[in-house]
Short mmCIF file of C-alpha atoms in Angstrom, two decimals:
data_model
loop_
_atom_site.label_atom_id
_atom_site.label_comp_id
_atom_site.label_asym_id
_atom_site.label_seq_id
_atom_site.Cartn_x
_atom_site.Cartn_y
_atom_site.Cartn_z
CA GLY M 1 131.16 93.68 106.17
CA GLU M 2 127.72 95.13 106.02
CA ASP M 3 127.11 98.06 103.72
CA VAL M 4 124.02 99.78 102.39
CA GLU M 5 124.23 102.14 99.44
CA GLN M 6 121.71 104.69 98.21
CA SER M 7 121.80 107.55 95.77
CA LEU M 8 121.82 110.84 97.67
CA PHE M 9 119.31 112.91 95.73
CA LEU M 10 116.14 112.45 93.70
CA SER M 11 113.92 115.12 92.25
CA VAL M 12 110.47 114.42 90.79
CA ARG M 13 107.43 116.41 89.71
CA GLU M 14 104.27 116.30 91.77
CA GLY M 15 102.00 113.53 90.54
CA ASP M 16 104.82 111.47 89.06
CA SER M 17 106.14 108.26 90.57
CA SER M 18 109.33 108.24 92.60
CA VAL M 19 111.66 105.28 92.72
CA ILE M 20 114.34 105.18 95.36
CA ASN M 21 116.94 102.45 95.02
CA CYS M 22 119.14 100.74 97.55
CA THR M 23 121.74 98.00 97.45
CA TYR M 24 122.98 96.00 100.37
CA THR M 25 125.72 93.47 100.92
CA ASP M 26 124.63 91.18 103.74
CA SER M 27 122.85 88.24 102.17
CA SER M 28 121.77 87.01 105.59
CA SER M 29 119.55 90.06 106.15
CA THR M 30 116.16 88.95 107.35
CA TYR M 31 114.25 92.22 107.12
CA LEU M 32 114.77 95.28 104.95
CA TYR M 33 113.25 98.59 105.90
CA TRP M 34 112.37 101.96 104.52
CA TYR M 35 112.25 104.92 106.89
CA LYS M 36 111.23 108.50 106.19
CA GLN M 37 112.77 111.46 107.95
CA GLU M 38 111.27 114.91 107.66
CA PRO M 39 113.38 117.94 108.61
CA GLY M 40 114.13 118.06 112.31
CA ALA M 41 112.17 114.91 113.07
CA GLY M 42 112.90 111.33 113.97
CA LEU M 43 112.56 108.39 111.66
CA GLN M 44 109.18 107.13 110.66
CA LEU M 45 108.90 103.49 109.64
CA LEU M 46 107.26 103.45 106.23
CA THR M 47 107.33 99.80 105.42
CA TYR M 48 109.43 96.69 105.67
CA ILE M 49 109.79 93.51 103.71
CA PHE M 50 110.82 90.09 104.85
CA SER M 51 113.65 88.57 102.87
CA ASN M 52 111.57 85.73 101.46
CA MET M 53 109.24 88.17 99.72
CA ASP M 54 109.69 89.78 96.31
CA MET M 55 107.19 92.55 96.59
CA LYS M 56 105.06 94.34 99.12
CA GLN M 57 102.45 96.95 98.38
CA ASP M 58 100.92 99.35 100.86
CA GLN M 59 98.68 102.05 99.40
CA ARG M 60 100.98 104.36 97.38
CA LEU M 61 104.10 102.48 98.38
CA THR M 62 105.53 99.49 96.55
CA VAL M 63 108.66 97.73 97.73
CA LEU M 64 110.53 95.44 95.37
CA LEU M 65 113.25 93.10 96.56
CA ASN M 66 115.71 91.34 94.29
CA LYS M 67 117.52 89.11 96.70
CA LYS M 68 119.86 87.71 94.06
CA ASP M 69 121.15 91.16 93.22
CA LYS M 70 120.71 92.45 96.78
CA HIS M 71 118.67 95.32 95.45
CA LEU M 72 115.76 97.00 97.17
CA SER M 73 113.56 99.73 95.79
CA LEU M 74 110.77 101.93 97.08
CA ARG M 75 108.25 103.28 94.62
CA ILE M 76 105.96 106.10 95.66
CA ALA M 77 103.02 106.51 93.32
CA ASP M 78 101.45 109.94 92.71
CA THR M 79 104.20 111.71 94.63
CA GLN M 80 103.02 114.69 96.66
CA THR M 81 104.89 117.66 98.10
CA GLY M 82 104.39 116.13 101.53
CA ASP M 83 106.56 113.23 100.43
CA SER M 84 109.60 115.51 100.32
CA ALA M 85 111.95 114.07 102.93
CA ILE M 86 114.99 111.89 103.36
CA TYR M 87 114.39 108.20 102.86
CA PHE M 88 116.63 105.69 104.55
CA CYS M 89 117.04 102.11 103.50
CA ALA M 90 118.14 99.75 106.27
CA GLU M 91 118.89 96.09 106.61
CA SER M 92 118.58 93.89 109.64
CA PRO M 93 121.27 91.24 109.81
CA LEU M 94 120.63 88.01 111.63
CA GLY M 95 120.25 88.05 115.35
CA ASN M 96 119.59 90.90 117.69
CA THR M 97 121.90 93.32 115.93
CA PRO M 98 121.18 96.94 115.08
CA LEU M 99 120.04 98.11 111.70
CA VAL M 100 122.58 99.05 109.09
CA PHE M 101 121.53 102.26 107.37
CA GLY M 102 122.23 103.77 104.03
CA LYS M 103 123.15 107.45 103.92
CA GLY M 104 119.64 108.40 102.89
CA THR M 105 118.11 109.71 99.67
CA ARG M 106 116.80 113.26 99.74
CA LEU M 107 113.58 113.36 97.73
CA SER M 108 112.51 116.76 96.42
CA VAL M 109 109.04 117.08 94.95
CA ILE M 110 108.52 119.95 92.53
CA ALA M 111 105.04 121.39 92.33
CA GLY A 1 101.90 101.49 114.56
CA ALA A 2 104.07 101.07 117.59
CA VAL A 3 105.10 104.25 119.37
CA VAL A 4 108.46 105.18 120.78
CA SER A 5 108.54 108.41 122.72
CA GLN A 6 111.59 110.51 123.47
CA HIS A 7 111.82 113.27 126.00
CA PRO A 8 112.79 116.05 125.91
CA SER A 9 112.47 116.85 122.22
CA ARG A 10 114.73 119.88 122.64
CA VAL A 11 117.11 120.80 125.40
CA ILE A 12 119.65 123.55 125.85
CA CYS A 13 122.20 123.16 128.60
CA LYS A 14 125.31 124.88 129.83
CA SER A 15 128.71 123.44 129.14
CA GLY A 16 129.81 121.16 131.96
CA THR A 17 126.33 120.09 133.03
CA SER A 18 124.73 116.69 132.46
CA VAL A 19 121.64 116.03 130.41
CA LYS A 20 119.33 113.02 130.48
CA ILE A 21 117.25 111.89 127.52
CA GLU A 22 114.52 109.32 127.98
CA CYS A 23 113.28 106.80 125.46
CA ARG A 24 110.06 104.93 126.13
CA SER A 25 108.21 102.28 124.20
CA LEU A 26 104.60 103.16 124.84
CA ASP A 27 102.65 100.15 123.68
CA PHE A 28 105.12 97.31 123.50
CA GLN A 29 108.02 95.79 125.35
CA ALA A 30 111.37 96.55 123.83
CA THR A 31 113.82 93.70 124.04
CA THR A 32 116.58 95.93 122.77
CA MET A 33 117.02 99.66 122.43
CA PHE A 34 119.52 101.48 120.26
CA TRP A 35 120.87 105.00 120.57
CA TYR A 36 121.94 106.96 117.51
CA ARG A 37 123.48 110.31 116.92
CA GLN A 38 122.84 112.25 113.75
CA PHE A 39 124.92 115.15 112.51
CA PRO A 40 123.34 117.66 110.13
CA LYS A 41 122.65 116.22 106.68
CA GLN A 42 124.22 112.92 107.59
CA SER A 43 123.02 109.43 108.27
CA LEU A 44 122.60 107.94 111.70
CA MET A 45 125.61 106.90 113.69
CA LEU A 46 124.99 104.04 116.09
CA MET A 47 126.28 104.87 119.55
CA ALA A 48 125.25 101.89 121.62
CA THR A 49 122.95 98.93 121.97
CA SER A 50 121.24 98.22 125.24
CA ASN A 51 119.34 95.22 126.50
CA GLU A 52 117.11 95.44 129.53
CA GLY A 53 118.95 94.66 132.73
CA SER A 54 122.40 94.43 131.23
CA LYS A 55 125.19 96.82 130.38
CA ALA A 56 125.07 98.65 127.09
CA THR A 57 127.38 97.69 124.27
CA TYR A 58 129.10 100.76 122.89
CA GLU A 59 130.35 101.25 119.38
CA GLN A 60 133.99 101.93 118.80
CA GLY A 61 134.91 105.53 119.50
CA VAL A 62 131.93 106.23 121.75
CA GLU A 63 132.95 107.12 125.28
CA LYS A 64 130.93 105.04 127.72
CA ASP A 65 131.79 107.36 130.61
CA LYS A 66 130.42 110.31 128.72
CA PHE A 67 127.32 108.74 127.20
CA LEU A 68 125.78 106.77 130.04
CA ILE A 69 123.01 104.40 129.04
CA ASN A 70 120.66 102.79 131.48
CA HIS A 71 118.05 100.31 130.28
CA ALA A 72 116.08 99.96 133.48
CA SER A 73 113.00 98.22 132.15
CA LEU A 74 111.53 96.74 128.99
CA THR A 75 109.92 100.08 128.20
CA LEU A 76 112.52 102.63 129.25
CA SER A 77 116.08 103.46 128.33
CA THR A 78 117.93 106.64 129.23
CA LEU A 79 120.93 108.35 127.72
CA THR A 80 122.82 110.74 129.97
CA VAL A 81 125.36 113.03 128.40
CA ALA A 82 127.78 113.69 131.22
CA SER A 83 129.66 117.00 131.47
CA ALA A 84 128.34 118.10 128.11
CA HIS A 85 130.43 120.25 125.80
CA PRO A 86 129.45 122.19 122.68
CA GLU A 87 130.76 119.41 120.45
CA ASP A 88 128.14 117.12 121.98
CA SER A 89 125.43 119.27 120.42
CA SER A 90 123.56 117.00 118.07
CA PHE A 91 120.34 115.19 117.28
CA TYR A 92 120.01 112.02 119.33
CA ILE A 93 117.54 109.32 118.29
CA CYS A 94 116.59 106.15 120.07
CA SER A 95 114.98 103.09 118.61
CA ALA A 96 113.40 100.01 120.08
CA ARG A 97 113.16 96.50 118.76
CA THR A 98 110.22 94.33 119.59
CA ALA A 99 109.79 90.66 119.01
CA GLU A 100 106.05 91.19 119.31
CA ILE A 101 105.77 92.90 115.93
CA GLY A 102 107.96 90.83 113.66
CA ASN A 103 111.17 92.00 115.27
CA THR A 104 110.58 95.43 113.78
CA ILE A 105 112.47 98.48 114.95
CA TYR A 106 110.68 101.73 115.70
CA PHE A 107 112.25 105.10 116.23
CA GLY A 108 111.61 107.90 118.64
CA GLU A 109 111.05 111.45 117.47
CA GLY A 110 114.58 112.46 118.37
CA SER A 111 116.04 114.94 120.84
CA TRP A 112 117.90 118.08 119.87
CA LEU A 113 120.69 118.84 122.31
CA THR A 114 122.37 122.22 122.23
CA VAL A 115 125.25 122.83 124.61
CA VAL A 116 126.14 126.48 125.10
#
């Protein structure tokens, strides 16, 4: 079955880089997503990567995809206190099926 | 980016009453909408998938008579919590998939429901 795994917590100092890792099981996933959830708010789409790509960069965000190992990572450069949130990794299996989410990684940024 | 709007963002209702939550895609047509429930400090739990003009597909364990979903148009889906009870208090989030933007899924801001 489909499963997405993430570590639950990450703590970094302001200005450092954060790397949030995710593994998934469905090799047929076409898109892989990163969402950010701030306290009491909905999910904000940060970025997504198509399965035939290895890397995608968008300003401070870098997504790396290792399709062989089914490993996805999100790197946030120059992490700021405003980046403190829960980050969800999600995969989109083939067809019009819903996303499969990880449990989320809570990122704490220490000033 | 694409915008999905949920309304109301917060609602308090009395036990036994029904509550309707709306989910609208503001600048795109949503081929499919999904409804999630999120308990505190937990991930999202998929409740149902709805396609415009057809009946929603509910996940196992979700009562279709209690959580009524109507996907009336390509831009609007509603979730009605019928005869709400305190245990229905939760954060409900909708999302919409669009084929127009690479099949990407966008989320609403969520709706806090408190049943007293």
